[in-house]
Amino acid sequence: MEVPPSKPRQYALRFISGKYQGGEFPIVPERELVIGRSNDIDVALIEDMVSRRHARVLLQGDSLVIEDLGSTNGTFVNGEKVRRARLKEGDKILIGTSIIRVALADGEPATSSESDAKIKLQETAAGRRTSQVRTMTGNLSEVGLVDLLQLFTTSKKSGVLVVRRDEDVGRIHLRRGQIVHASINENSDVPALKAMYRLLTWEHGTFELEPPDEREFADEITLSTEAILMEGMRQIDEMKRLQPSLPPSSAHLSIPSPLSPALRELNHTELDILQLAFNHGHVEAILNRSKVSDLETCEVLVKLLQRNYLRTG
């Protein structure tokens, strides 16, 4: 029995940040799709950081390619500035303030659908507030914070990345792509670097890039953004390993009385965290006031609980 040939994959550009956030444009095989500031091209992004003819995308057979057309501010794919690059599903493209994800299209895009897509994109843009069009906004479920910061680092963006999750608000201050400060709910008890590592654990919420804040910070972060992201990912992996042994952040810890294990068996860091548990009780307060990272604090808490220096409740 003859097996029918498989249909080539069909793609679309899905806007996850910027003017057309929530919109989508089909990629028609064997026809170039041009992105730029000019009104007479396929996808018009009217903003200063986008060149008239900024980049083009072309699907030939199974090969999907993006090519920068000599733009002033560059085209970025997954955090890397490119002249020409192969694309695959899930790749993220940054052009101006627009982040575009390569997605599989539903059905087979036809040439006639391009005009419909343009109309829908314009409707999407018209439905967004003017202030949102001028900045970069999006959802962390569409583009994670690590990917976002990698894009900002390579494109050397400056500004305050405001991240909102439930009742919490985080702020990440960027200067030409480098993270210089971070905070959560303006809590001065938590050092900037510790706040930054916590923000990297946020998997849902919204983000918005606001104009730069020219303040100088007493606890300015000096690590490179690349080093922060690498260490942050390591801490996330280690925290996942500890999670089954950790009480929730709202849990109250206390020291048993009488205390059986000897205090002399603890090192200075362990004694400091034991004192924090005695003074403040709740896990969240201990994490906020600890002089070491959340990871190291949690490792010590697990040890203190397992060796009966602490108990929950």
PDB file of N, CA and C in Angstrom, residues 7 11 29 88 102 108 130 143 155 277 279:
ATOM      1  N   LYS A   7       2.340  16.152   4.476  1.00  0.00           N
ATOM      2  CA  LYS A   7       2.241  17.566   4.134  1.00  0.00           C
ATOM      3  C   LYS A   7       3.337  18.360   4.830  1.00  0.00           C
ATOM      4  N   TYR A  11       3.583  27.302   9.183  1.00  0.00           N
ATOM      5  CA  TYR A  11       3.951  28.119  10.335  1.00  0.00           C
ATOM      6  C   TYR A  11       3.216  29.459  10.328  1.00  0.00           C
ATOM      7  N   PRO A  29       4.196  29.462   2.124  1.00  0.00           N
ATOM      8  CA  PRO A  29       5.366  28.829   1.509  1.00  0.00           C
ATOM      9  C   PRO A  29       5.788  29.525   0.213  1.00  0.00           C
ATOM     10  N   LYS A  88      12.742  27.452  13.962  1.00  0.00           N
ATOM     11  CA  LYS A  88      11.937  26.257  14.253  1.00  0.00           C
ATOM     12  C   LYS A  88      10.819  26.655  15.209  1.00  0.00           C
ATOM     13  N   VAL A 102       7.617  31.720  16.815  1.00  0.00           N
ATOM     14  CA  VAL A 102       7.324  30.877  15.667  1.00  0.00           C
ATOM     15  C   VAL A 102       6.402  29.759  16.140  1.00  0.00           C
ATOM     16  N   GLU A 108      -3.965  25.040   6.569  1.00  0.00           N
ATOM     17  CA  GLU A 108      -3.020  25.462   5.549  1.00  0.00           C
ATOM     18  C   GLU A 108      -3.246  26.936   5.220  1.00  0.00           C
ATOM     19  N   THR A 130      -2.806  53.178  23.902  1.00  0.00           N
ATOM     20  CA  THR A 130      -1.673  53.854  23.275  1.00  0.00           C
ATOM     21  C   THR A 130      -0.400  53.659  24.079  1.00  0.00           C
ATOM     22  N   VAL A 143       6.382  33.960  27.274  1.00  0.00           N
ATOM     23  CA  VAL A 143       7.841  34.092  27.212  1.00  0.00           C
ATOM     24  C   VAL A 143       8.354  34.180  28.646  1.00  0.00           C
ATOM     25  N   SER A 155      20.154  42.707  23.121  1.00  0.00           N
ATOM     26  CA  SER A 155      19.721  43.938  22.456  1.00  0.00           C
ATOM     27  C   SER A 155      20.066  45.191  23.260  1.00  0.00           C
ATOM     28  N   ALA A 277      15.088  31.707  63.161  1.00  0.00           N
ATOM     29  CA  ALA A 277      13.889  30.906  63.407  1.00  0.00           C
ATOM     30  C   ALA A 277      13.332  31.184  64.795  1.00  0.00           C
ATOM     31  N   ASN A 279      13.747  34.016  66.505  1.00  0.00           N
ATOM     32  CA  ASN A 279      13.283  35.405  66.596  1.00  0.00           C
ATOM     33  C   ASN A 279      12.038  35.681  65.755  1.00  0.00           C
TER      34      ASN A 279
END
